[in-house]
Amino acid sequence: MSRAFNFSAGPAALPAAVLSRVQDEMLEWKGERASVMEVSHRGQAFIDCAAEAERDLRELMGVPDDYAVLFLQGGATTLAALLPLNLAGPDATADYVLTGHWGEKALENAKPSIRTNIAASSKTGGYRSITPPSEWQLTPGAAYVHYTPNETIHGVEFGFIPDTGSTPLVADFSSSLLSQPVDVSRFGVIYGGAQKNLGPAGITIVIVRKDLLGRHGRNLPPIFELVNQASNDSMFNTPPTFSWYVVGLVLKWLKEQGGAVAIGERNARKSELLYASIDGSGGFYRNDVAVDCRSRMNVPFVLPDAALDKPFLKGAEAAGLLGLKGHRALGGMRASIYNAMPIEGVQALVDYMADFKRQNG
Ligand SMILES: *Cc1c(COP(=O)(O)O)cnc(C)c1O
């Protein structure tokens, strides 16, 4: 048996070194004579493990002290619904900038709880570009502006952080967490599921400026109050302990890789290699996203004829390249090349694509 290169969009590849460590510690963790899954989240061993993960995340991302870092259940989708409840009252307005599927979903999850305004949308163009901020119709006095720095399905990524003045920026970083350095102080909230860049499914990371919480004036069930999670180190109820532990190991691995700067440079090289092979294929492979907003994490591409999709995927699997089938909404292929994908994996994909083109072009 041999592990293949896994291009799955999420849950996605984890570093092999992390999985081996999990395997080593599966039966007995940290001298607890039990696995990490079997001990209390209130015990010192887990509290230490949780705190270390938070420290490493803060260090890797340069999170300022006036931000809380939460490790929650529910996924990005639940947070897309909880954040509107936690950031303002029902009569406030929130602006949404839509550049793909996940922005739309965040908007739908906000609508029951707050007035919403679509400040910009590139839907009519098939979500292949980003509306320039100069054209955004922002609401004066909005509670926040929500956007998706990397749209996982459409493969559209912001190469800049929008300037919304004093209006807090709320960003769904699910598919780009810690994929490059980011200035956290520019954001009100950064949130995302771990299952793309940082760990297994089941844990959601929220980095939130503390002064934004607890001021909404709503009568929320205590478990929906993020301020309760913030003041209880994300242990207001049982946290996803196993996922939290694995995220901690991935964060250690990221530090060994050289941190956000090094991982960002590696991710840039990987995506440049793949886009160069698509663009240099004489039109055999095509990615239609505007060049200045192509994603470094998710690279969708189509073949000249959809009838070639099946043979392409079959040959890819035989060559040890998994998870390349595109999202059902778009068809074609998608290569997700998150932090854990080594450049060798991208090189193997590029080599396979060239071979396949020679045989079918
Ligand atoms: C995967 C993804 C989601 C959905 O995350 P869940 O954890 O399934 O709720 C939301 N937003 C983005 C940008 C994603 O990539």
Short mmCIF file of C-alpha atoms and ligand atoms in Angstrom, two decimals:
data_model
loop_
_atom_site.label_atom_id
_atom_site.label_comp_id
_atom_site.label_asym_id
_atom_site.label_seq_id
_atom_site.Cartn_x
_atom_site.Cartn_y
_atom_site.Cartn_z
CA MET A 1 0.00 0.00 0.00
CA SER A 2 1.21 3.51 -0.66
CA ARG A 3 -0.29 6.85 0.11
CA ALA A 4 -1.30 8.75 -3.00
CA PHE A 5 -1.18 12.49 -3.64
CA ASN A 6 -4.61 13.66 -2.49
CA PHE A 7 -6.08 16.73 -4.19
CA SER A 8 -9.39 16.54 -2.32
CA ALA A 9 -11.10 19.90 -1.67
CA GLY A 10 -11.98 19.02 1.92
CA PRO A 11 -11.64 17.15 4.10
CA ALA A 12 -8.21 17.22 2.59
CA ALA A 13 -4.69 15.83 2.80
CA LEU A 14 -2.88 16.01 6.13
CA PRO A 15 0.91 15.91 6.52
CA ALA A 16 2.04 12.27 6.72
CA ALA A 17 4.27 13.17 9.68
CA VAL A 18 1.22 14.35 11.61
CA LEU A 19 -0.71 11.16 10.86
CA SER A 20 2.22 9.01 11.99
CA ARG A 21 2.42 10.94 15.24
CA VAL A 22 -1.33 10.44 15.79
CA GLN A 23 -0.83 6.74 15.13
CA ASP A 24 2.02 6.56 17.64
CA GLU A 25 -0.07 8.26 20.29
CA MET A 26 -3.36 6.56 19.52
CA LEU A 27 -3.43 4.13 22.42
CA GLU A 28 -1.48 6.08 25.00
CA TRP A 29 -1.19 9.82 24.92
CA LYS A 30 1.15 11.92 27.07
CA GLY A 31 1.42 9.35 29.83
CA GLU A 32 -2.36 9.45 30.34
CA ARG A 33 -2.65 5.67 29.79
CA ALA A 34 -5.55 6.45 27.46
CA SER A 35 -5.94 8.15 24.10
CA VAL A 36 -6.52 11.88 23.76
CA MET A 37 -10.11 11.04 22.77
CA GLU A 38 -10.77 9.33 26.07
CA VAL A 39 -9.73 11.91 28.64
CA SER A 40 -11.64 14.85 30.09
CA HIS A 41 -11.33 18.23 28.41
CA ARG A 42 -11.15 19.59 31.97
CA GLY A 43 -8.04 17.53 32.79
CA GLN A 44 -4.66 19.26 32.86
CA ALA A 45 -3.25 17.20 29.97
CA PHE A 46 -5.92 18.36 27.54
CA ILE A 47 -6.00 21.92 28.87
CA ASP A 48 -2.25 22.14 28.21
CA CYS A 49 -2.64 20.64 24.74
CA ALA A 50 -5.41 23.10 23.88
CA ALA A 51 -3.51 26.10 25.21
CA GLU A 52 -0.38 25.11 23.28
CA ALA A 53 -2.36 24.94 20.03
CA GLU A 54 -3.74 28.40 20.68
CA ARG A 55 -0.25 29.76 21.45
CA ASP A 56 1.14 28.25 18.25
CA LEU A 57 -1.73 29.62 16.17
CA ARG A 58 -1.26 33.07 17.69
CA GLU A 59 2.47 32.92 16.97
CA LEU A 60 2.08 31.62 13.40
CA MET A 61 -0.58 34.18 12.48
CA GLY A 62 0.66 37.05 14.64
CA VAL A 63 -2.71 37.39 16.38
CA PRO A 64 -2.83 40.59 18.47
CA ASP A 65 -3.74 40.35 22.17
CA ASP A 66 -7.07 42.10 21.74
CA TYR A 67 -8.34 39.15 19.67
CA ALA A 68 -9.85 35.96 21.06
CA VAL A 69 -9.02 32.66 19.37
CA LEU A 70 -11.86 30.12 19.55
CA PHE A 71 -11.88 26.42 18.69
CA LEU A 72 -15.51 25.45 18.11
CA GLN A 73 -17.76 22.78 16.72
CA GLY A 74 -20.19 23.45 13.89
CA GLY A 75 -18.09 24.16 10.83
CA ALA A 76 -17.85 27.39 8.89
CA THR A 77 -21.51 27.11 7.94
CA THR A 78 -22.67 27.26 11.56
CA LEU A 79 -20.41 30.22 12.16
CA ALA A 80 -21.87 31.96 9.12
CA ALA A 81 -25.19 31.78 11.00
CA LEU A 82 -23.83 32.55 14.50
CA LEU A 83 -21.71 35.56 13.57
CA PRO A 84 -24.65 37.76 12.46
CA LEU A 85 -26.37 36.96 15.77
CA ASN A 86 -23.27 37.84 17.74
CA LEU A 87 -22.07 40.95 15.95
CA ALA A 88 -25.20 43.16 15.85
CA GLY A 89 -28.89 43.44 16.58
CA PRO A 90 -31.67 42.43 14.16
CA ASP A 91 -32.16 45.97 12.82
CA ALA A 92 -28.55 46.40 11.79
CA THR A 93 -27.42 45.87 8.20
CA ALA A 94 -24.53 43.69 7.10
CA ASP A 95 -22.86 43.96 3.70
CA TYR A 96 -21.98 40.81 1.74
CA VAL A 97 -19.49 40.68 -1.10
CA LEU A 98 -20.14 37.62 -3.26
CA THR A 99 -17.36 36.05 -5.29
CA GLY A 100 -18.61 32.45 -5.30
CA HIS A 101 -20.67 29.69 -3.74
CA TRP A 102 -19.58 30.09 -0.12
CA GLY A 103 -20.29 33.80 0.02
CA GLU A 104 -23.81 33.04 -1.19
CA LYS A 105 -24.23 30.41 1.49
CA ALA A 106 -22.98 32.73 4.21
CA LEU A 107 -25.52 35.30 3.06
CA GLU A 108 -28.39 32.78 3.20
CA ASN A 109 -27.36 31.84 6.73
CA ALA A 110 -27.30 35.49 7.79
CA LYS A 111 -30.65 36.52 6.32
CA PRO A 112 -32.89 35.21 9.14
CA SER A 113 -30.94 37.23 11.73
CA ILE A 114 -29.92 40.57 10.26
CA ARG A 115 -30.71 42.91 7.37
CA THR A 116 -28.38 42.09 4.52
CA ASN A 117 -27.16 43.98 1.50
CA ILE A 118 -25.29 42.48 -1.43
CA ALA A 119 -22.58 45.09 -1.77
CA ALA A 120 -21.08 43.37 -4.81
CA SER A 121 -21.48 40.15 -6.74
CA SER A 122 -19.63 38.70 -9.69
CA LYS A 123 -22.31 36.04 -10.22
CA THR A 124 -23.41 37.30 -13.64
CA GLY A 125 -19.89 36.64 -14.91
CA GLY A 126 -20.00 33.11 -13.49
CA TYR A 127 -17.86 34.05 -10.46
CA ARG A 128 -14.66 34.30 -12.46
CA SER A 129 -13.54 37.64 -11.10
CA ILE A 130 -13.77 40.03 -8.16
CA THR A 131 -15.78 43.24 -8.41
CA PRO A 132 -13.27 46.06 -7.77
CA PRO A 133 -13.81 47.57 -4.28
CA SER A 134 -14.35 51.00 -5.89
CA GLU A 135 -17.65 49.58 -7.25
CA TRP A 136 -18.89 48.07 -3.99
CA GLN A 137 -22.20 49.48 -2.73
CA LEU A 138 -21.38 49.56 0.97
CA THR A 139 -24.02 50.54 3.52
CA PRO A 140 -23.04 53.54 5.67
CA GLY A 141 -22.90 52.37 9.28
CA ALA A 142 -23.06 48.67 8.37
CA ALA A 143 -22.42 46.24 11.23
CA TYR A 144 -19.77 44.48 9.17
CA VAL A 145 -18.67 43.54 5.66
CA HIS A 146 -18.48 39.81 4.95
CA TYR A 147 -16.38 38.28 2.18
CA THR A 148 -14.64 35.03 1.26
CA PRO A 149 -10.90 35.55 0.69
CA ASN A 150 -10.70 32.25 -1.19
CA GLU A 151 -13.73 30.73 -2.92
CA THR A 152 -13.03 27.01 -2.79
CA ILE A 153 -15.37 25.89 -5.58
CA HIS A 154 -14.90 28.70 -8.09
CA GLY A 155 -11.16 29.05 -7.47
CA VAL A 156 -11.29 32.81 -6.94
CA GLU A 157 -8.96 34.40 -4.41
CA PHE A 158 -8.45 37.96 -3.22
CA GLY A 159 -4.85 39.09 -3.63
CA PHE A 160 -5.53 41.97 -1.24
CA ILE A 161 -7.43 42.79 1.94
CA PRO A 162 -10.33 45.15 1.19
CA ASP A 163 -10.29 48.48 3.03
CA THR A 164 -13.64 48.99 4.74
CA GLY A 165 -12.55 51.85 7.00
CA SER A 166 -13.97 51.47 10.49
CA THR A 167 -16.52 48.82 9.46
CA PRO A 168 -15.30 45.43 10.71
CA LEU A 169 -14.29 42.97 8.04
CA VAL A 170 -15.59 39.43 8.56
CA ALA A 171 -13.83 36.82 6.45
CA ASP A 172 -14.47 33.14 5.81
CA PHE A 173 -10.93 31.81 5.57
CA SER A 174 -11.96 28.13 5.50
CA SER A 175 -9.83 27.27 2.49
CA SER A 176 -6.93 29.66 3.02
CA LEU A 177 -6.20 29.63 6.76
CA LEU A 178 -2.45 29.95 7.33
CA SER A 179 -1.66 29.49 3.65
CA GLN A 180 0.36 32.73 3.67
CA PRO A 181 1.02 35.60 6.09
CA VAL A 182 -2.02 37.75 6.82
CA ASP A 183 -2.40 40.97 8.81
CA VAL A 184 -4.98 39.88 11.39
CA SER A 185 -5.38 43.43 12.70
CA ARG A 186 -7.17 44.37 9.47
CA PHE A 187 -10.07 42.06 10.37
CA GLY A 188 -12.93 42.04 12.83
CA VAL A 189 -13.41 38.28 12.45
CA ILE A 190 -11.46 35.54 10.69
CA TYR A 191 -13.21 32.17 10.72
CA GLY A 192 -12.92 28.83 8.99
CA GLY A 193 -13.24 25.09 9.24
CA ALA A 194 -9.94 23.31 9.83
CA GLN A 195 -10.52 20.51 7.34
CA LYS A 196 -8.76 22.13 4.39
CA ASN A 197 -5.51 23.61 5.61
CA LEU A 198 -5.21 22.91 9.30
CA GLY A 199 -6.56 19.55 10.36
CA PRO A 200 -9.46 17.13 10.34
CA ALA A 201 -13.14 18.03 10.06
CA GLY A 202 -15.08 18.83 13.20
CA ILE A 203 -13.33 21.96 14.41
CA THR A 204 -13.80 25.57 13.43
CA ILE A 205 -11.36 28.33 14.19
CA VAL A 206 -12.60 31.82 14.97
CA ILE A 207 -10.31 34.79 15.53
CA VAL A 208 -12.38 37.69 16.72
CA ARG A 209 -11.65 41.18 18.01
CA LYS A 210 -12.90 40.95 21.57
CA ASP A 211 -14.72 44.28 21.64
CA LEU A 212 -17.06 43.09 18.85
CA LEU A 213 -18.62 40.37 21.00
CA GLY A 214 -21.49 40.65 23.47
CA ARG A 215 -22.86 43.97 22.23
CA HIS A 216 -25.74 42.76 20.05
CA GLY A 217 -28.50 43.26 22.62
CA ARG A 218 -30.27 40.05 21.61
CA ASN A 219 -31.64 37.40 23.90
CA LEU A 220 -29.57 34.46 22.67
CA PRO A 221 -29.37 30.96 24.14
CA PRO A 222 -26.11 30.95 26.13
CA ILE A 223 -24.55 28.30 23.89
CA PHE A 224 -24.96 30.62 20.85
CA GLU A 225 -23.17 33.47 22.66
CA LEU A 226 -19.62 33.48 21.36
CA VAL A 227 -18.61 35.68 24.27
CA ASN A 228 -19.31 32.67 26.51
CA GLN A 229 -16.89 30.55 24.50
CA ALA A 230 -14.34 33.38 24.55
CA SER A 231 -14.47 33.73 28.33
CA ASN A 232 -14.29 29.94 28.84
CA ASP A 233 -11.32 29.16 26.56
CA SER A 234 -13.74 27.49 24.08
CA MET A 235 -14.80 25.04 26.78
CA PHE A 236 -18.27 26.39 27.52
CA ASN A 237 -19.33 22.90 26.46
CA THR A 238 -17.28 19.90 25.33
CA PRO A 239 -14.93 20.99 22.54
CA PRO A 240 -13.96 18.65 19.66
CA THR A 241 -10.94 17.37 21.57
CA PHE A 242 -9.47 14.98 19.01
CA SER A 243 -9.68 17.50 16.16
CA TRP A 244 -8.19 20.19 18.40
CA TYR A 245 -5.26 17.91 19.23
CA VAL A 246 -4.63 17.14 15.53
CA VAL A 247 -4.80 20.84 14.65
CA GLY A 248 -2.14 21.36 17.33
CA LEU A 249 0.11 18.83 15.60
CA VAL A 250 -0.46 20.48 12.21
CA LEU A 251 0.47 23.85 13.72
CA LYS A 252 3.75 22.37 15.05
CA TRP A 253 4.38 20.96 11.57
CA LEU A 254 3.76 24.41 10.05
CA LYS A 255 6.30 25.90 12.44
CA GLU A 256 8.83 23.26 11.37
CA GLN A 257 8.14 24.17 7.74
CA GLY A 258 9.24 27.72 8.52
CA GLY A 259 5.91 29.35 9.40
CA ALA A 260 3.52 31.45 7.35
CA VAL A 261 6.14 33.16 5.17
CA ALA A 262 7.80 29.90 4.09
CA ILE A 263 4.51 28.09 3.57
CA GLY A 264 3.19 31.07 1.59
CA GLU A 265 6.20 30.99 -0.74
CA ARG A 266 5.81 27.25 -1.21
CA ASN A 267 2.10 27.61 -1.96
CA ALA A 268 2.86 30.32 -4.53
CA ARG A 269 5.40 28.07 -6.29
CA LYS A 270 2.93 25.18 -6.35
CA SER A 271 0.09 27.17 -7.89
CA GLU A 272 2.41 28.90 -10.40
CA LEU A 273 3.61 25.50 -11.57
CA LEU A 274 0.06 24.24 -12.09
CA TYR A 275 -1.29 27.38 -13.80
CA ALA A 276 1.76 27.45 -16.08
CA SER A 277 0.99 23.89 -17.18
CA ILE A 278 -2.67 24.78 -17.85
CA ASP A 279 -1.86 28.00 -19.71
CA GLY A 280 0.97 26.33 -21.62
CA SER A 281 -1.20 23.45 -22.84
CA GLY A 282 -2.19 25.23 -26.05
CA GLY A 283 -5.81 25.40 -24.92
CA PHE A 284 -6.15 21.70 -24.08
CA TYR A 285 -6.61 22.55 -20.39
CA ARG A 286 -8.44 25.75 -19.48
CA ASN A 287 -8.97 27.80 -16.33
CA ASP A 288 -11.27 30.77 -16.95
CA VAL A 289 -10.75 32.72 -13.74
CA ALA A 290 -9.36 36.24 -14.26
CA VAL A 291 -5.59 35.90 -13.89
CA ASP A 292 -5.28 38.43 -11.06
CA CYS A 293 -7.74 36.53 -8.84
CA ARG A 294 -6.81 32.93 -9.47
CA SER A 295 -6.74 30.88 -6.30
CA ARG A 296 -3.45 29.56 -4.94
CA MET A 297 -5.37 26.82 -3.12
CA ASN A 298 -8.05 25.49 -5.49
CA VAL A 299 -7.36 25.25 -9.19
CA PRO A 300 -10.39 24.33 -11.31
CA PHE A 301 -9.75 23.42 -14.93
CA VAL A 302 -11.64 21.84 -17.82
CA LEU A 303 -10.60 19.51 -20.63
CA PRO A 304 -11.51 20.25 -24.27
CA ASP A 305 -14.36 17.70 -24.16
CA ALA A 306 -16.30 16.54 -21.08
CA ALA A 307 -16.13 13.03 -22.53
CA LEU A 308 -12.44 13.03 -21.56
CA ASP A 309 -13.23 13.65 -17.87
CA LYS A 310 -13.72 10.00 -16.98
CA PRO A 311 -10.56 8.69 -18.67
CA PHE A 312 -8.61 11.61 -17.17
CA LEU A 313 -9.76 10.75 -13.65
CA LYS A 314 -9.22 7.04 -14.13
CA GLY A 315 -5.67 7.54 -15.37
CA ALA A 316 -5.00 10.01 -12.57
CA GLU A 317 -6.04 7.48 -9.94
CA ALA A 318 -3.82 4.86 -11.52
CA ALA A 319 -0.97 7.39 -11.36
CA GLY A 320 -1.61 7.97 -7.64
CA LEU A 321 -3.42 11.30 -7.99
CA LEU A 322 -6.71 11.38 -6.07
CA GLY A 323 -9.63 13.73 -5.57
CA LEU A 324 -9.38 15.68 -8.84
CA LYS A 325 -13.05 15.54 -9.84
CA GLY A 326 -14.45 19.07 -9.99
CA HIS A 327 -17.39 20.27 -7.89
CA ARG A 328 -20.70 19.11 -9.32
CA ALA A 329 -21.78 22.73 -9.85
CA LEU A 330 -18.91 23.40 -12.27
CA GLY A 331 -17.89 20.02 -13.68
CA GLY A 332 -14.39 19.47 -15.02
CA MET A 333 -11.49 19.08 -12.62
CA ARG A 334 -10.29 20.80 -9.49
CA ALA A 335 -6.92 20.36 -7.87
CA SER A 336 -6.87 21.52 -4.26
CA ILE A 337 -3.28 22.15 -3.26
CA TYR A 338 -3.45 23.13 0.40
CA ASN A 339 -0.53 23.41 2.82
CA ALA A 340 -0.07 19.64 3.16
CA MET A 341 0.33 19.06 -0.60
CA PRO A 342 4.06 18.92 -1.35
CA ILE A 343 5.45 20.45 -4.55
CA GLU A 344 6.27 16.88 -5.65
CA GLY A 345 2.53 16.17 -5.75
CA VAL A 346 1.90 19.15 -8.01
CA GLN A 347 4.83 18.12 -10.20
CA ALA A 348 3.36 14.61 -10.49
CA LEU A 349 0.01 16.11 -11.52
CA VAL A 350 1.63 18.40 -14.10
CA ASP A 351 3.57 15.43 -15.54
CA TYR A 352 0.39 13.36 -15.73
CA MET A 353 -1.49 16.22 -17.43
CA ALA A 354 1.23 16.50 -20.07
CA ASP A 355 1.12 12.73 -20.68
CA PHE A 356 -2.65 12.70 -20.93
CA LYS A 357 -2.59 15.57 -23.39
CA ARG A 358 -0.02 13.79 -25.57
CA GLN A 359 -2.28 10.75 -25.74
CA ASN A 360 -5.57 12.59 -26.22
CA GLY A 361 -4.70 15.97 -27.74
C1 LIG B 1 -15.55 24.17 2.93
C2 LIG B 1 -15.98 25.57 3.08
C3 LIG B 1 -17.09 25.93 3.86
C4 LIG B 1 -17.98 24.89 4.52
O1 LIG B 1 -17.42 24.49 5.69
P1 LIG B 1 -18.24 23.51 6.68
O2 LIG B 1 -17.19 23.22 7.69
O3 LIG B 1 -18.66 22.32 5.87
O4 LIG B 1 -19.38 24.26 7.21
C5 LIG B 1 -17.40 27.26 4.00
N1 LIG B 1 -16.67 28.22 3.40
C6 LIG B 1 -15.60 27.92 2.63
C7 LIG B 1 -14.81 29.01 2.00
C8 LIG B 1 -15.23 26.59 2.45
O5 LIG B 1 -14.16 26.29 1.70
#
